[in-house]
mmCIF file of C-alpha atoms in Angstrom:
data_model
loop_
_atom_site.group_PDB
_atom_site.id
_atom_site.type_symbol
_atom_site.label_atom_id
_atom_site.label_comp_id
_atom_site.label_asym_id
_atom_site.label_seq_id
_atom_site.Cartn_x
_atom_site.Cartn_y
_atom_site.Cartn_z
ATOM 1 C CA MET A 227 102.926 94.973 82.789
ATOM 2 C CA ASN A 228 104.506 98.043 81.204
ATOM 3 C CA LEU A 229 107.655 97.572 79.160
ATOM 4 C CA GLU A 230 110.014 99.107 81.735
ATOM 5 C CA HIS A 231 108.886 96.813 84.529
ATOM 6 C CA LEU A 232 108.718 93.809 82.201
ATOM 7 C CA ASN A 233 112.324 94.315 81.131
ATOM 8 C CA LYS A 234 113.385 94.638 84.779
ATOM 9 C CA LEU A 235 111.634 91.365 85.572
ATOM 10 C CA LYS A 236 113.175 89.608 82.588
ATOM 11 C CA LYS A 237 116.618 90.718 83.766
ATOM 12 C CA LEU A 238 115.906 89.517 87.300
ATOM 13 C CA LEU A 239 114.810 86.109 86.057
ATOM 14 C CA SER A 240 117.631 85.730 83.539
ATOM 15 C CA SER A 241 119.616 83.640 86.029
ATOM 16 C CA PRO A 242 118.470 81.169 88.721
ATOM 17 C CA LYS A 243 117.076 82.903 91.796
ATOM 18 C CA LYS A 244 115.699 82.035 95.219
ATOM 19 C CA ILE A 245 112.083 83.153 95.157
ATOM 20 C CA ALA A 246 109.309 83.419 97.735
ATOM 21 C CA ILE A 247 105.713 83.691 96.518
ATOM 22 C CA ILE A 248 103.166 85.202 98.899
ATOM 23 C CA PRO A 249 99.336 85.197 98.746
ATOM 24 C CA HIS A 250 97.122 87.249 101.072
ATOM 25 C CA LYS A 251 95.777 86.077 104.410
ATOM 26 C CA ASN A 252 92.830 83.663 104.176
ATOM 27 C CA PRO A 253 93.750 82.886 100.567
ATOM 28 C CA ASP A 254 90.949 82.140 98.121
ATOM 29 C CA GLY A 255 90.910 80.366 94.759
ATOM 30 C CA ASP A 256 92.540 83.227 92.899
ATOM 31 C CA ALA A 257 95.302 83.647 95.480
ATOM 32 C CA ILE A 258 96.116 79.929 95.633
ATOM 33 C CA GLY A 259 95.663 79.403 91.897
ATOM 34 C CA SER A 260 97.930 82.293 90.938
ATOM 35 C CA THR A 261 100.684 81.446 93.418
ATOM 36 C CA LEU A 262 100.708 77.783 92.411
ATOM 37 C CA ALA A 263 100.689 78.618 88.699
ATOM 38 C CA LEU A 264 103.620 80.992 89.154
ATOM 39 C CA TRP A 265 105.425 78.461 91.377
ATOM 40 C CA HIS A 266 105.166 75.742 88.710
ATOM 41 C CA TYR A 267 106.372 78.164 86.043
ATOM 42 C CA LEU A 268 109.368 79.389 88.047
ATOM 43 C CA VAL A 269 110.459 75.909 89.131
ATOM 44 C CA ASN A 270 110.109 74.631 85.570
ATOM 45 C CA THR A 271 112.322 77.467 84.326
ATOM 46 C CA GLY A 272 115.172 76.749 86.727
ATOM 47 C CA HIS A 273 114.473 78.814 89.833
ATOM 48 C CA THR A 274 114.199 77.718 93.461
ATOM 49 C CA ALA A 275 110.751 78.819 94.574
ATOM 50 C CA SER A 276 108.530 78.408 97.622
ATOM 51 C CA ILE A 277 105.000 79.559 98.422
ATOM 52 C CA VAL A 278 104.458 80.940 101.934
ATOM 53 C CA ALA A 279 100.805 81.450 102.852
ATOM 54 C CA PRO A 280 100.004 83.571 105.921
ATOM 55 C CA ASN A 281 97.583 80.905 107.190
ATOM 56 C CA ASP A 282 95.555 77.903 106.118
ATOM 57 C CA TYR A 283 93.139 77.851 103.188
ATOM 58 C CA PRO A 284 89.970 75.904 102.307
ATOM 59 C CA LYS A 285 90.005 72.155 101.817
ATOM 60 C CA PHE A 286 88.262 72.462 98.449
ATOM 61 C CA LEU A 287 91.454 74.050 97.053
ATOM 62 C CA LYS A 288 93.887 71.456 98.367
ATOM 63 C CA TRP A 289 93.557 69.143 95.369
ATOM 64 C CA MET A 290 95.432 71.652 93.205
ATOM 65 C CA PRO A 291 98.771 70.416 91.824
ATOM 66 C CA GLY A 292 101.589 71.532 94.109
ATOM 67 C CA SER A 293 99.337 72.521 97.013
ATOM 68 C CA ASP A 294 101.136 70.081 99.314
ATOM 69 C CA LYS A 295 104.283 72.221 98.920
ATOM 70 C CA ILE A 296 102.700 75.405 100.300
ATOM 71 C CA LEU A 297 104.177 76.521 103.621
ATOM 72 C CA ASN A 298 101.763 77.737 106.308
ATOM 73 C CA PHE A 299 103.378 80.682 108.130
ATOM 74 C CA GLU A 300 101.353 80.009 111.275
ATOM 75 C CA LYS A 301 102.312 76.338 111.494
ATOM 76 C CA GLU A 302 105.737 76.307 109.788
ATOM 77 C CA ASN A 303 107.025 79.602 111.085
ATOM 78 C CA SER A 304 110.767 79.042 111.095
ATOM 79 C CA GLN A 305 110.868 77.503 107.633
ATOM 80 C CA SER A 306 108.593 80.224 106.285
ATOM 81 C CA LYS A 307 110.742 83.024 107.713
ATOM 82 C CA ALA A 308 113.871 81.401 106.275
ATOM 83 C CA CYS A 309 112.317 81.281 102.795
ATOM 84 C CA ILE A 310 111.417 84.966 102.972
ATOM 85 C CA ASN A 311 114.704 86.112 104.490
ATOM 86 C CA ASN A 312 116.823 84.130 102.018
ATOM 87 C CA ALA A 313 114.848 85.113 98.922
ATOM 88 C CA ASP A 314 116.344 87.154 96.097
ATOM 89 C CA ILE A 315 112.848 87.941 94.798
ATOM 90 C CA ILE A 316 109.503 88.074 96.581
ATOM 91 C CA PHE A 317 106.371 87.901 94.449
ATOM 92 C CA THR A 318 103.204 89.132 96.165
ATOM 93 C CA LEU A 319 100.068 87.949 94.421
ATOM 94 C CA ASP A 320 96.411 88.984 94.698
ATOM 95 C CA PHE A 321 96.973 91.817 97.181
ATOM 96 C CA ASN A 322 98.569 95.243 97.004
ATOM 97 C CA HIS A 323 99.239 96.271 100.606
ATOM 98 C CA LEU A 324 101.427 94.424 103.098
ATOM 99 C CA GLY A 325 98.721 94.766 105.725
ATOM 100 C CA ARG A 326 96.837 92.021 103.867
ATOM 101 C CA VAL A 327 99.205 89.308 105.118
ATOM 102 C CA GLY A 328 98.446 89.651 108.823
ATOM 103 C CA GLN A 329 101.296 88.731 111.166
ATOM 104 C CA MET A 330 103.621 88.115 108.195
ATOM 105 C CA SER A 331 103.779 91.831 107.422
ATOM 106 C CA ALA A 332 106.705 92.560 109.762
ATOM 107 C CA VAL A 333 108.787 89.795 108.177
ATOM 108 C CA LEU A 334 108.073 91.064 104.671
ATOM 109 C CA GLU A 335 108.754 94.668 105.632
ATOM 110 C CA SER A 336 112.228 93.717 106.861
ATOM 111 C CA ALA A 337 113.062 91.520 103.846
ATOM 112 C CA THR A 338 115.869 92.637 101.531
ATOM 113 C CA ALA A 339 114.587 90.878 98.405
ATOM 114 C CA THR A 340 113.296 92.650 95.315
ATOM 115 C CA PHE A 341 109.497 92.794 95.521
ATOM 116 C CA VAL A 342 107.292 92.060 92.512
ATOM 117 C CA MET A 343 103.560 92.788 92.818
ATOM 118 C CA VAL A 344 100.971 91.087 90.598
ATOM 119 C CA ASP A 345 97.472 92.222 91.528
ATOM 120 C CA HIS A 346 94.131 93.508 90.224
ATOM 121 C CA HIS A 347 92.775 95.402 93.244
ATOM 122 C CA GLN A 348 92.347 99.164 93.438
ATOM 123 C CA GLU A 349 94.730 101.681 95.030
ATOM 124 C CA PRO A 350 98.015 99.738 95.228
ATOM 125 C CA SER A 351 100.673 100.787 97.716
ATOM 126 C CA ASP A 352 104.271 101.342 96.605
ATOM 127 C CA TYR A 353 106.268 98.621 98.366
ATOM 128 C CA ALA A 354 107.133 96.742 95.155
ATOM 129 C CA LYS A 355 110.011 97.692 92.857
ATOM 130 C CA ILE A 356 108.311 95.924 89.964
ATOM 131 C CA MET A 357 104.536 96.251 89.639
ATOM 132 C CA TYR A 358 101.948 94.628 87.432
ATOM 133 C CA SER A 359 98.692 96.217 88.570
ATOM 134 C CA ASP A 360 95.554 96.141 86.416
ATOM 135 C CA VAL A 361 92.138 96.681 87.993
ATOM 136 C CA LYS A 362 90.408 95.762 84.728
ATOM 137 C CA MET A 363 91.630 92.175 84.874
ATOM 138 C CA SER A 364 89.167 89.493 85.973
ATOM 139 C CA SER A 365 91.634 87.925 88.378
ATOM 140 C CA THR A 366 95.258 87.678 89.379
ATOM 141 C CA CYS A 367 95.300 84.283 87.676
ATOM 142 C CA GLU A 368 94.477 85.891 84.337
ATOM 143 C CA MET A 369 97.352 88.297 84.996
ATOM 144 C CA VAL A 370 99.749 85.410 85.629
ATOM 145 C CA TYR A 371 98.695 83.914 82.298
ATOM 146 C CA VAL A 372 99.394 87.248 80.561
ATOM 147 C CA LEU A 373 102.700 87.631 82.404
ATOM 148 C CA ILE A 374 103.957 84.214 81.318
ATOM 149 C CA ASN A 375 103.072 85.137 77.740
ATOM 150 C CA GLN A 376 104.793 88.527 78.054
ATOM 151 C CA LEU A 377 107.918 86.765 79.286
ATOM 152 C CA GLY A 378 107.853 84.830 76.005
ATOM 153 C CA ASP A 379 107.044 81.497 77.621
ATOM 154 C CA GLU A 380 103.483 80.842 76.437
ATOM 155 C CA ASN A 381 104.519 77.343 75.373
ATOM 156 C CA SER A 382 105.663 76.577 78.928
ATOM 157 C CA ILE A 383 102.087 76.465 80.289
ATOM 158 C CA THR A 384 101.719 72.860 81.379
ATOM 159 C CA PRO A 385 98.433 71.134 82.276
ATOM 160 C CA GLU A 386 99.276 71.740 85.949
ATOM 161 C CA ILE A 387 99.712 75.485 85.368
ATOM 162 C CA ALA A 388 96.591 75.563 83.204
ATOM 163 C CA ASN A 389 94.491 73.911 85.934
ATOM 164 C CA CYS A 390 95.733 76.384 88.551
ATOM 165 C CA ILE A 391 95.059 79.436 86.408
ATOM 166 C CA TYR A 392 91.644 78.153 85.321
ATOM 167 C CA THR A 393 90.655 77.635 88.965
ATOM 168 C CA GLY A 394 91.493 81.194 89.980
ATOM 169 C CA ILE A 395 89.732 82.761 87.013
ATOM 170 C CA MET A 396 86.636 80.618 87.524
ATOM 171 C CA THR A 397 86.328 81.355 91.242
ATOM 172 C CA ASP A 398 87.091 85.088 91.033
ATOM 173 C CA THR A 399 84.589 85.618 88.215
ATOM 174 C CA GLY A 400 81.781 83.673 89.894
ATOM 175 C CA SER A 401 82.005 81.013 87.184
ATOM 176 C CA PHE A 402 82.431 83.719 84.526
ATOM 177 C CA LYS A 403 79.316 85.769 85.404
ATOM 178 C CA PHE A 404 80.842 88.876 87.014
ATOM 179 C CA ALA A 405 81.276 92.086 85.024
ATOM 180 C CA ALA A 406 85.088 91.793 84.975
ATOM 181 C CA THR A 407 84.739 88.719 82.741
ATOM 182 C CA THR A 408 85.727 89.976 79.303
ATOM 183 C CA SER A 409 85.838 88.367 75.886
ATOM 184 C CA ASN A 410 89.593 88.094 76.402
ATOM 185 C CA THR A 411 88.976 86.196 79.654
ATOM 186 C CA HIS A 412 87.083 83.597 77.652
ATOM 187 C CA ARG A 413 89.893 83.443 75.085
ATOM 188 C CA VAL A 414 92.332 82.788 77.929
ATOM 189 C CA ILE A 415 90.061 80.038 79.268
ATOM 190 C CA ALA A 416 89.853 78.460 75.802
ATOM 191 C CA ASP A 417 93.649 78.421 75.519
ATOM 192 C CA LEU A 418 93.974 76.953 79.009
ATOM 193 C CA MET A 419 91.608 74.141 78.025
ATOM 194 C CA ASP A 420 93.689 73.537 74.897
ATOM 195 C CA LYS A 421 96.727 73.320 77.171
ATOM 196 C CA GLY A 422 95.138 70.728 79.458
ATOM 197 C CA ALA A 423 92.857 72.500 81.949
ATOM 198 C CA GLU A 424 89.991 70.204 82.962
ATOM 199 C CA GLY A 425 87.115 72.644 83.349
ATOM 200 C CA THR A 426 84.374 70.211 84.330
ATOM 201 C CA GLU A 427 86.547 68.441 86.881
ATOM 202 C CA ILE A 428 87.725 71.741 88.376
ATOM 203 C CA HIS A 429 84.142 72.953 88.755
ATOM 204 C CA HIS A 430 83.216 69.695 90.461
ATOM 205 C CA ARG A 431 86.131 69.875 92.903
ATOM 206 C CA ILE A 432 85.345 73.486 93.848
ATOM 207 C CA TYR A 433 81.541 73.498 93.973
ATOM 208 C CA ASP A 434 80.360 69.899 94.337
ATOM 209 C CA THR A 435 82.266 68.647 97.365
ATOM 210 C CA ASN A 436 80.175 70.213 100.146
ATOM 211 C CA SER A 437 79.847 68.644 103.553
ATOM 212 C CA PRO A 438 76.359 68.300 105.091
ATOM 213 C CA SER A 439 77.390 70.748 107.828
ATOM 214 C CA ARG A 440 78.269 73.426 105.250
ATOM 215 C CA LEU A 441 74.853 73.163 103.625
ATOM 216 C CA HIS A 442 73.206 73.335 107.047
ATOM 217 C CA LEU A 443 75.282 76.456 107.764
ATOM 218 C CA LEU A 444 74.086 77.928 104.471
ATOM 219 C CA GLY A 445 70.525 77.255 105.577
ATOM 220 C CA CYS A 446 71.224 79.109 108.818
ATOM 221 C CA ALA A 447 72.726 82.033 106.901
ATOM 222 C CA LEU A 448 69.744 82.297 104.566
ATOM 223 C CA LYS A 449 67.364 82.145 107.511
ATOM 224 C CA ASN A 450 69.260 85.086 109.028
ATOM 225 C CA MET A 451 68.982 87.183 105.867
ATOM 226 C CA VAL A 452 67.380 90.623 106.267
ATOM 227 C CA ILE A 453 66.031 92.465 103.226
ATOM 228 C CA LEU A 454 65.900 96.262 103.195
ATOM 229 C CA GLU A 455 63.787 96.918 100.115
ATOM 230 C CA GLU A 456 63.990 100.709 100.477
ATOM 231 C CA TYR A 457 67.737 100.500 99.852
ATOM 232 C CA SER A 458 67.791 97.484 97.499
ATOM 233 C CA THR A 459 69.963 95.810 100.125
ATOM 234 C CA ALA A 460 70.149 92.397 101.772
ATOM 235 C CA TYR A 461 72.431 91.411 104.618
ATOM 236 C CA ILE A 462 73.265 88.204 106.486
ATOM 237 C CA THR A 463 74.771 87.717 109.941
ATOM 238 C CA LEU A 464 76.547 84.656 111.300
ATOM 239 C CA SER A 465 77.686 84.508 114.917
ATOM 240 C CA GLN A 466 80.573 82.447 116.225
ATOM 241 C CA ASP A 467 78.062 80.265 118.081
ATOM 242 C CA GLU A 468 76.270 79.534 114.820
ATOM 243 C CA LEU A 469 79.544 78.746 113.060
ATOM 244 C CA ASP A 470 80.487 76.371 115.886
ATOM 245 C CA ALA A 471 77.057 74.725 115.884
ATOM 246 C CA TYR A 472 77.541 73.723 112.252
ATOM 247 C CA ASN A 473 81.185 72.649 112.608
ATOM 248 C CA TYR A 474 82.525 75.543 110.552
ATOM 249 C CA GLN A 475 85.643 74.820 108.527
ATOM 250 C CA LYS A 476 87.763 77.432 106.734
ATOM 251 C CA GLY A 477 86.106 78.335 103.442
ATOM 252 C CA ASP A 478 82.626 77.135 104.411
ATOM 253 C CA THR A 479 81.091 80.617 104.070
ATOM 254 C CA GLU A 480 82.697 81.262 100.680
ATOM 255 C CA GLY A 481 80.054 82.616 98.308
ATOM 256 C CA PHE A 482 77.288 82.994 100.915
ATOM 257 C CA VAL A 483 77.181 86.762 100.416
ATOM 258 C CA ASN A 484 76.299 86.332 96.740
ATOM 259 C CA TYR A 485 72.916 84.797 97.570
ATOM 260 C CA GLY A 486 71.586 88.254 98.412
ATOM 261 C CA LEU A 487 72.240 89.397 94.856
ATOM 262 C CA THR A 488 70.121 86.557 93.455
ATOM 263 C CA LEU A 489 67.032 88.331 94.824
ATOM 264 C CA ASP A 490 65.081 90.414 92.336
ATOM 265 C CA GLY A 491 65.737 94.110 92.890
ATOM 266 C CA ILE A 492 68.719 93.714 95.225
ATOM 267 C CA LYS A 493 71.812 95.731 94.277
ATOM 268 C CA PHE A 494 73.830 95.544 97.514
ATOM 269 C CA ALA A 495 74.535 92.364 99.510
ATOM 270 C CA VAL A 496 76.550 92.043 102.710
ATOM 271 C CA ILE A 497 77.514 89.312 105.152
ATOM 272 C CA PHE A 498 78.806 89.891 108.690
ATOM 273 C CA ILE A 499 80.699 86.929 110.155
ATOM 274 C CA GLU A 500 81.943 86.880 113.724
ATOM 275 C CA ASN A 501 85.541 85.891 114.409
ATOM 276 C CA ARG A 502 85.726 85.652 118.185
ATOM 277 C CA GLU A 503 89.427 84.772 118.172
ATOM 278 C CA GLU A 504 90.312 88.053 116.442
ATOM 279 C CA GLY A 505 87.569 89.994 118.218
ATOM 280 C CA ILE A 506 86.063 91.317 114.990
ATOM 281 C CA TYR A 507 83.243 90.847 112.530
ATOM 282 C CA LYS A 508 84.569 90.129 109.059
ATOM 283 C CA ILE A 509 82.444 91.724 106.377
ATOM 284 C CA SER A 510 82.029 90.916 102.692
ATOM 285 C CA PHE A 511 80.343 93.406 100.373
ATOM 286 C CA ARG A 512 78.946 92.681 96.903
ATOM 287 C CA SER A 513 77.054 94.863 94.450
ATOM 288 C CA VAL A 514 75.767 95.010 90.913
ATOM 289 C CA GLY A 515 75.943 98.010 88.634
ATOM 290 C CA GLU A 516 77.830 101.190 89.424
ATOM 291 C CA PHE A 517 77.573 101.164 93.220
ATOM 292 C CA SER A 518 81.172 100.897 94.487
ATOM 293 C CA VAL A 519 81.500 98.631 97.496
ATOM 294 C CA ASN A 520 85.234 99.328 97.340
ATOM 295 C CA ASP A 521 84.570 102.974 98.191
ATOM 296 C CA PHE A 522 81.962 101.996 100.813
ATOM 297 C CA ALA A 523 84.301 99.518 102.523
ATOM 298 C CA ARG A 524 87.297 101.861 102.493
ATOM 299 C CA LYS A 525 85.336 104.799 103.871
ATOM 300 C CA HIS A 526 83.371 103.046 106.590
ATOM 301 C CA PHE A 527 84.783 99.590 107.423
ATOM 302 C CA SER A 528 88.597 99.648 107.085
ATOM 303 C CA GLY A 529 88.497 97.601 103.910
ATOM 304 C CA GLY A 530 88.509 97.733 100.145
ATOM 305 C CA GLY A 531 88.741 95.609 97.016
ATOM 306 C CA HIS A 532 86.921 96.020 93.725
ATOM 307 C CA THR A 533 83.978 98.108 92.567
ATOM 308 C CA ASN A 534 81.560 95.187 92.952
ATOM 309 C CA ALA A 535 83.360 93.022 95.512
ATOM 310 C CA ALA A 536 85.159 94.147 98.648
ATOM 311 C CA GLY A 537 85.856 93.233 102.247
ATOM 312 C CA GLY A 538 86.038 95.018 105.556
ATOM 313 C CA LYS A 539 85.821 94.554 109.306
ATOM 314 C CA SER A 540 84.172 95.889 112.429
ATOM 315 C CA ASP A 541 85.554 95.908 115.962
ATOM 316 C CA ASP A 542 82.067 96.544 117.408
ATOM 317 C CA ASN A 543 79.520 93.961 118.498
ATOM 318 C CA ILE A 544 76.978 92.850 115.937
ATOM 319 C CA GLU A 545 74.198 95.132 117.182
ATOM 320 C CA ASP A 546 76.361 98.263 116.903
ATOM 321 C CA THR A 547 77.831 97.091 113.600
ATOM 322 C CA ILE A 548 74.406 96.588 112.026
ATOM 323 C CA THR A 549 73.145 99.870 113.472
ATOM 324 C CA LYS A 550 76.101 101.674 111.904
ATOM 325 C CA PHE A 551 75.631 99.882 108.584
ATOM 326 C CA ILE A 552 71.931 100.701 108.336
ATOM 327 C CA SER A 553 72.553 104.314 109.368
ATOM 328 C CA LEU A 554 74.867 104.714 106.366
ATOM 329 C CA LEU A 555 72.413 103.501 103.745
ATOM 330 C CA PRO A 556 70.398 106.755 103.466
ATOM 331 C CA LEU A 557 73.630 108.422 102.286
ATOM 332 C CA TYR A 558 73.675 106.052 99.310
ATOM 333 C CA LYS A 559 69.952 105.806 98.613
ATOM 334 C CA ASN A 560 70.174 107.483 95.220
ATOM 335 C CA GLN A 561 72.942 105.115 94.103
ATOM 336 C CA LEU A 562 70.964 102.095 95.317
ATOM 337 C CA GLN A 563 67.718 102.921 93.524
ATOM 338 C CA PRO A 564 66.476 100.117 91.248
#
């Protein structure tokens, strides 16, 4: 955070405030980890804080300390709206456009609180008065760690905060293998472990608590994989019927898209997942090297994210969506060469 915005934030937090902390819709490990870490920090330093999530999040994240305090906007609507409307400060974490919170956007847009954005995605919008935006950071959780240190409270990182931050960094870096993982990221992780983060236990809780139905769904997804060698591309489709057949639970498809990139010679991996309730196909894009899936998603599928990881959507049926996707690949053939 630059000095001007940091000083503004310090002034804001110099006396007890009512604070709402908001992750994006369908929050992942980084969104939940960062909001919980910030919540613990703010409560421990004398503020009244609440986390309001737009909707539910995966079961494998619900062990995290403080997760039972998170309000679900869909299920606890009145209480959630009250927290937002009564807040002096609203922190938005792990997203940079109010459209990323779904049906909560109207409530946030009408809020009178001072907005503080903490996020590492590209092309932030300008709704926040105080911004900490850094696309070079591995995760929003790493940014929360840096922010706490910049506020002069590095000694206030408790084991609970350390576990939350560690979780978000680990999940958003693919267990520290993605390109955004820097030497400083590892130094942060080392300090978090010194402060009480339980790395082995966190990894177990995130990755080693699968249900049989999730593994069967993974088998279905891998069976559906199509490899387009000419474009160094692999894509997976999952229909709503297939999700239902394997008793899909929120978060079950997390990480499926990355399997395409484990294939030798593949630079671009995509998964198309039907959401019949919303009438769309949700799309996740992943890449290695210089090919920007952020640009691809923004230009063609109403999405965006990072250079090597982004999301999007399609309102078409799967046949038309795949036809459109494949028709675009010749435009990027030179970028996708091995």
